mmCIF file of C-alpha atoms in Angstrom:
data_model
loop_
_atom_site.group_PDB
_atom_site.id
_atom_site.type_symbol
_atom_site.label_atom_id
_atom_site.label_comp_id
_atom_site.label_asym_id
_atom_site.label_seq_id
_atom_site.Cartn_x
_atom_site.Cartn_y
_atom_site.Cartn_z
ATOM 1 C CA UNK Y 1 76.529 86.888 93.395
ATOM 2 C CA UNK Y 2 73.958 88.858 95.336
ATOM 3 C CA UNK Y 3 72.705 92.317 94.497
ATOM 4 C CA UNK Y 4 74.180 93.848 97.641
ATOM 5 C CA UNK Y 5 77.363 95.233 96.115
ATOM 6 C CA UNK Y 6 79.487 97.615 98.129
ATOM 7 C CA UNK Y 7 81.846 100.254 96.803
ATOM 8 C CA UNK Y 8 85.393 101.100 97.765
ATOM 9 C CA UNK Y 9 87.265 104.113 96.373
ATOM 10 C CA UNK Y 10 91.038 104.096 96.869
ATOM 11 C CA UNK Y 11 94.138 105.724 95.441
ATOM 12 C CA UNK Y 12 97.549 104.079 95.412
ATOM 13 C CA UNK Y 13 99.516 105.778 92.663
ATOM 14 C CA UNK Y 14 98.744 105.417 88.971
ATOM 15 C CA UNK Y 15 95.247 104.029 88.529
ATOM 16 C CA UNK Y 16 96.360 101.807 85.622
ATOM 17 C CA UNK Y 17 98.342 99.629 88.070
ATOM 18 C CA UNK Y 18 95.656 99.425 90.704
ATOM 19 C CA UNK Y 19 92.766 98.819 88.283
ATOM 20 C CA UNK Y 20 94.467 95.983 86.418
ATOM 21 C CA UNK Y 21 95.008 93.994 89.630
ATOM 22 C CA UNK Y 22 91.731 94.516 91.474
ATOM 23 C CA UNK Y 23 89.695 93.444 88.436
ATOM 24 C CA UNK Y 24 91.267 89.956 88.722
ATOM 25 C CA UNK Y 25 89.925 89.290 92.233
ATOM 26 C CA UNK Y 26 87.043 86.948 93.005
ATOM 27 C CA UNK Y 27 84.080 88.941 94.275
ATOM 28 C CA UNK Y 28 85.014 92.119 92.417
ATOM 29 C CA UNK Y 29 82.223 93.012 90.009
ATOM 30 C CA UNK Y 30 83.832 96.086 88.409
ATOM 31 C CA UNK Y 31 86.750 98.489 88.731
ATOM 32 C CA UNK Y 32 86.527 101.994 87.275
ATOM 33 C CA UNK Y 33 89.486 104.383 87.093
ATOM 34 C CA UNK Y 34 88.751 107.981 88.018
ATOM 35 C CA UNK Y 35 89.311 110.922 90.308
ATOM 36 C CA UNK Y 36 88.215 111.732 93.854
ATOM 37 C CA UNK Y 37 89.075 114.039 96.716
ATOM 38 C CA UNK Y 38 89.349 117.278 94.792
ATOM 39 C CA UNK Y 39 87.485 120.565 94.512
ATOM 40 C CA UNK Y 40 86.721 120.786 90.774
ATOM 41 C CA UNK Y 41 83.675 119.218 89.157
ATOM 42 C CA UNK Y 42 84.274 116.882 86.228
ATOM 43 C CA UNK Y 43 88.073 117.162 86.161
ATOM 44 C CA UNK Y 44 90.031 116.007 83.140
ATOM 45 C CA UNK Y 45 93.172 113.891 83.282
ATOM 46 C CA UNK Y 46 95.232 116.891 82.164
ATOM 47 C CA UNK Y 47 93.770 119.045 84.963
ATOM 48 C CA UNK Y 48 94.338 116.366 87.617
ATOM 49 C CA UNK Y 49 97.954 115.934 86.435
ATOM 50 C CA UNK Y 50 98.691 119.569 87.287
ATOM 51 C CA UNK Y 51 98.004 118.770 90.952
ATOM 52 C CA UNK Y 52 95.855 121.902 91.175
ATOM 53 C CA UNK Y 53 92.402 120.233 91.365
ATOM 54 C CA UNK Y 54 93.182 118.368 94.595
ATOM 55 C CA UNK Y 55 92.018 115.048 93.130
ATOM 56 C CA UNK Y 56 93.776 111.712 93.498
ATOM 57 C CA UNK Y 57 93.912 109.116 90.753
ATOM 58 C CA UNK Y 58 91.655 106.422 92.209
ATOM 59 C CA UNK Y 59 89.748 103.292 91.369
ATOM 60 C CA UNK Y 60 86.173 102.677 92.410
ATOM 61 C CA UNK Y 61 85.637 98.993 93.126
ATOM 62 C CA UNK Y 62 82.198 97.357 93.184
ATOM 63 C CA UNK Y 63 82.480 94.164 95.205
ATOM 64 C CA UNK Y 64 80.373 91.459 96.805
ATOM 65 C CA UNK Y 65 81.209 91.360 100.542
ATOM 66 C CA UNK Y 66 79.949 87.767 100.710
ATOM 67 C CA UNK Y 67 82.860 86.755 98.435
ATOM 68 C CA UNK Y 68 85.624 89.230 99.313
ATOM 69 C CA UNK Y 69 85.832 91.324 102.465
ATOM 70 C CA UNK Y 70 86.809 94.948 102.961
ATOM 71 C CA UNK Y 71 89.853 93.718 104.913
ATOM 72 C CA UNK Y 72 90.916 91.466 102.012
ATOM 73 C CA UNK Y 73 90.648 94.437 99.644
ATOM 74 C CA UNK Y 74 92.793 96.422 102.077
ATOM 75 C CA UNK Y 75 95.374 93.631 102.102
ATOM 76 C CA UNK Y 76 95.581 93.849 98.299
ATOM 77 C CA UNK Y 77 95.717 97.658 98.440
ATOM 78 C CA UNK Y 78 98.719 97.647 100.785
ATOM 79 C CA UNK Y 79 100.404 94.928 98.716
ATOM 80 C CA UNK Y 80 100.137 96.981 95.508
ATOM 81 C CA UNK Y 81 101.646 100.302 96.585
ATOM 82 C CA UNK Y 82 104.079 101.782 99.071
ATOM 83 C CA UNK Y 83 101.939 103.604 101.663
ATOM 84 C CA UNK Y 84 105.009 105.313 103.152
ATOM 85 C CA UNK Y 85 105.657 107.514 100.100
ATOM 86 C CA UNK Y 86 104.018 110.914 100.478
ATOM 87 C CA UNK Y 87 102.362 112.157 97.272
ATOM 88 C CA UNK Y 88 104.170 109.726 95.017
ATOM 89 C CA UNK Y 89 104.627 106.136 93.888
ATOM 90 C CA UNK Y 90 108.047 105.491 92.421
ATOM 91 C CA UNK Y 91 108.662 107.998 89.631
ATOM 92 C CA UNK Y 92 105.033 109.197 89.658
ATOM 93 C CA UNK Y 93 105.164 112.349 91.783
ATOM 94 C CA UNK Y 94 102.358 114.680 92.837
ATOM 95 C CA UNK Y 95 99.351 114.846 95.148
ATOM 96 C CA UNK Y 96 97.309 112.993 92.507
ATOM 97 C CA UNK Y 97 99.382 109.873 93.302
ATOM 98 C CA UNK Y 98 98.794 109.983 97.071
ATOM 99 C CA UNK Y 99 97.836 106.938 99.102
ATOM 100 C CA UNK Y 100 94.201 107.418 100.117
ATOM 101 C CA UNK Y 101 91.153 105.480 101.271
ATOM 102 C CA UNK Y 102 87.795 107.214 100.852
ATOM 103 C CA UNK Y 103 85.344 105.774 103.374
ATOM 104 C CA UNK Y 104 81.560 105.785 103.039
ATOM 105 C CA UNK Y 105 80.578 104.854 106.600
ATOM 106 C CA UNK Y 106 82.033 105.254 110.069
ATOM 107 C CA UNK Y 107 82.523 101.483 110.137
ATOM 108 C CA UNK Y 108 84.603 101.646 106.926
ATOM 109 C CA UNK Y 109 86.705 104.419 108.461
ATOM 110 C CA UNK Y 110 87.420 102.198 111.475
ATOM 111 C CA UNK Y 111 88.147 99.213 109.207
ATOM 112 C CA UNK Y 112 90.580 101.339 107.171
ATOM 113 C CA UNK Y 113 92.366 102.452 110.357
ATOM 114 C CA UNK Y 114 92.585 98.811 111.456
ATOM 115 C CA UNK Y 115 93.914 97.773 108.043
ATOM 116 C CA UNK Y 116 96.682 100.375 108.235
ATOM 117 C CA UNK Y 117 97.732 99.139 111.682
ATOM 118 C CA UNK Y 118 97.628 95.527 110.514
ATOM 119 C CA UNK Y 119 99.712 96.311 107.427
ATOM 120 C CA UNK Y 120 102.223 98.375 109.421
ATOM 121 C CA UNK Y 121 102.632 95.437 111.821
ATOM 122 C CA UNK Y 122 103.738 93.172 108.943
ATOM 123 C CA UNK Y 123 106.866 95.282 108.387
ATOM 124 C CA UNK Y 124 106.473 94.949 104.593
ATOM 125 C CA UNK Y 125 107.064 98.695 104.157
ATOM 126 C CA UNK Y 126 109.741 100.564 106.111
ATOM 127 C CA UNK Y 127 108.746 103.931 107.462
ATOM 128 C CA UNK Y 128 105.602 105.652 108.657
ATOM 129 C CA UNK Y 129 102.410 105.131 106.655
ATOM 130 C CA UNK Y 130 101.077 108.340 105.118
ATOM 131 C CA UNK Y 131 97.831 106.868 103.771
ATOM 132 C CA UNK Y 132 95.069 109.459 104.024
ATOM 133 C CA UNK Y 133 91.666 108.310 105.281
ATOM 134 C CA UNK Y 134 89.022 110.735 104.045
ATOM 135 C CA UNK Y 135 85.245 110.787 103.700
ATOM 136 C CA UNK Y 136 83.967 109.816 100.258
ATOM 137 C CA UNK Y 137 82.214 112.742 98.604
ATOM 138 C CA UNK Y 138 82.263 112.275 94.833
ATOM 139 C CA UNK Y 139 83.830 110.005 92.229
ATOM 140 C CA UNK Y 140 84.447 111.204 88.691
ATOM 141 C CA UNK Y 141 85.134 108.425 86.140
ATOM 142 C CA UNK Y 142 88.300 109.021 84.123
ATOM 143 C CA UNK Y 143 88.190 109.378 80.366
ATOM 144 C CA UNK Y 144 87.250 106.207 78.481
ATOM 145 C CA UNK Y 145 90.791 105.593 77.211
ATOM 146 C CA UNK Y 146 91.953 105.115 80.838
ATOM 147 C CA UNK Y 147 89.456 102.306 81.490
ATOM 148 C CA UNK Y 148 91.184 98.932 81.148
ATOM 149 C CA UNK Y 149 94.293 100.800 80.012
ATOM 150 C CA UNK Y 150 96.804 98.056 80.767
ATOM 151 C CA UNK Y 151 94.659 95.361 79.161
ATOM 152 C CA UNK Y 152 94.414 97.475 76.005
ATOM 153 C CA UNK Y 153 98.047 98.686 75.985
ATOM 154 C CA UNK Y 154 100.302 96.067 77.625
ATOM 155 C CA UNK Y 155 103.283 96.931 75.411
ATOM 156 C CA UNK Y 156 103.090 100.681 76.044
ATOM 157 C CA UNK Y 157 106.463 101.540 77.699
ATOM 158 C CA UNK Y 158 105.082 102.513 81.137
ATOM 159 C CA UNK Y 159 102.842 99.441 81.157
ATOM 160 C CA UNK Y 160 105.579 96.988 80.203
ATOM 161 C CA UNK Y 161 108.148 98.521 82.581
ATOM 162 C CA UNK Y 162 105.981 99.312 85.626
ATOM 163 C CA UNK Y 163 102.486 97.824 85.447
ATOM 164 C CA UNK Y 164 103.344 94.396 83.994
ATOM 165 C CA UNK Y 165 105.901 93.423 86.666
ATOM 166 C CA UNK Y 166 103.529 94.609 89.417
ATOM 167 C CA UNK Y 167 100.700 92.485 87.979
ATOM 168 C CA UNK Y 168 102.908 89.390 87.786
ATOM 169 C CA UNK Y 169 103.967 89.800 91.428
ATOM 170 C CA UNK Y 170 100.309 90.323 92.419
ATOM 171 C CA UNK Y 171 99.147 87.269 90.423
ATOM 172 C CA UNK Y 172 101.768 85.045 92.014
ATOM 173 C CA UNK Y 173 100.971 86.117 95.579
ATOM 174 C CA UNK Y 174 97.164 86.251 95.403
ATOM 175 C CA UNK Y 175 96.924 83.339 92.973
ATOM 176 C CA UNK Y 176 98.690 81.184 95.568
ATOM 177 C CA UNK Y 177 96.055 82.332 98.096
ATOM 178 C CA UNK Y 178 93.217 81.369 95.717
ATOM 179 C CA UNK Y 179 91.825 84.903 95.523
ATOM 180 C CA UNK Y 180 91.884 85.262 91.710
ATOM 181 C CA UNK Y 181 89.039 84.645 89.271
#
């Protein structure tokens, strides 16, 4: 692995689901759950859950672009959540669960727009995509107990009912493609 890691910050519903899948991909160095896109410095989970800080639950992914591309990460992103649900994923409702890609460069913005069009063309999700594409400003890591939450709490009710099945579906699909560590 080279030292030229890139960073991608995305939100696709509960960060426990997203984090637990992205960390299994070849070329992904680290995945940190946190908050982005809001107006309050150093928000807490409780504050973000009110929907009043403007933050989304996100993951910040450090990846090696020589091993996994931005477009591959986008393919995983659109596999893991329903980008047609405005401010929600399943029973998780609120602006903190919005579908969002925070871009760092103009090129990433264009790549994100391309990824949305490519995903829409697959017909996997019915309806209009509502994924927000916004400039990256700041990432706030979530509290320590959120980091690796699924790995540490697989039998917690939400994890066993929602996260576990999503991970198994992800592992089957991307394992067959040879993308997993």
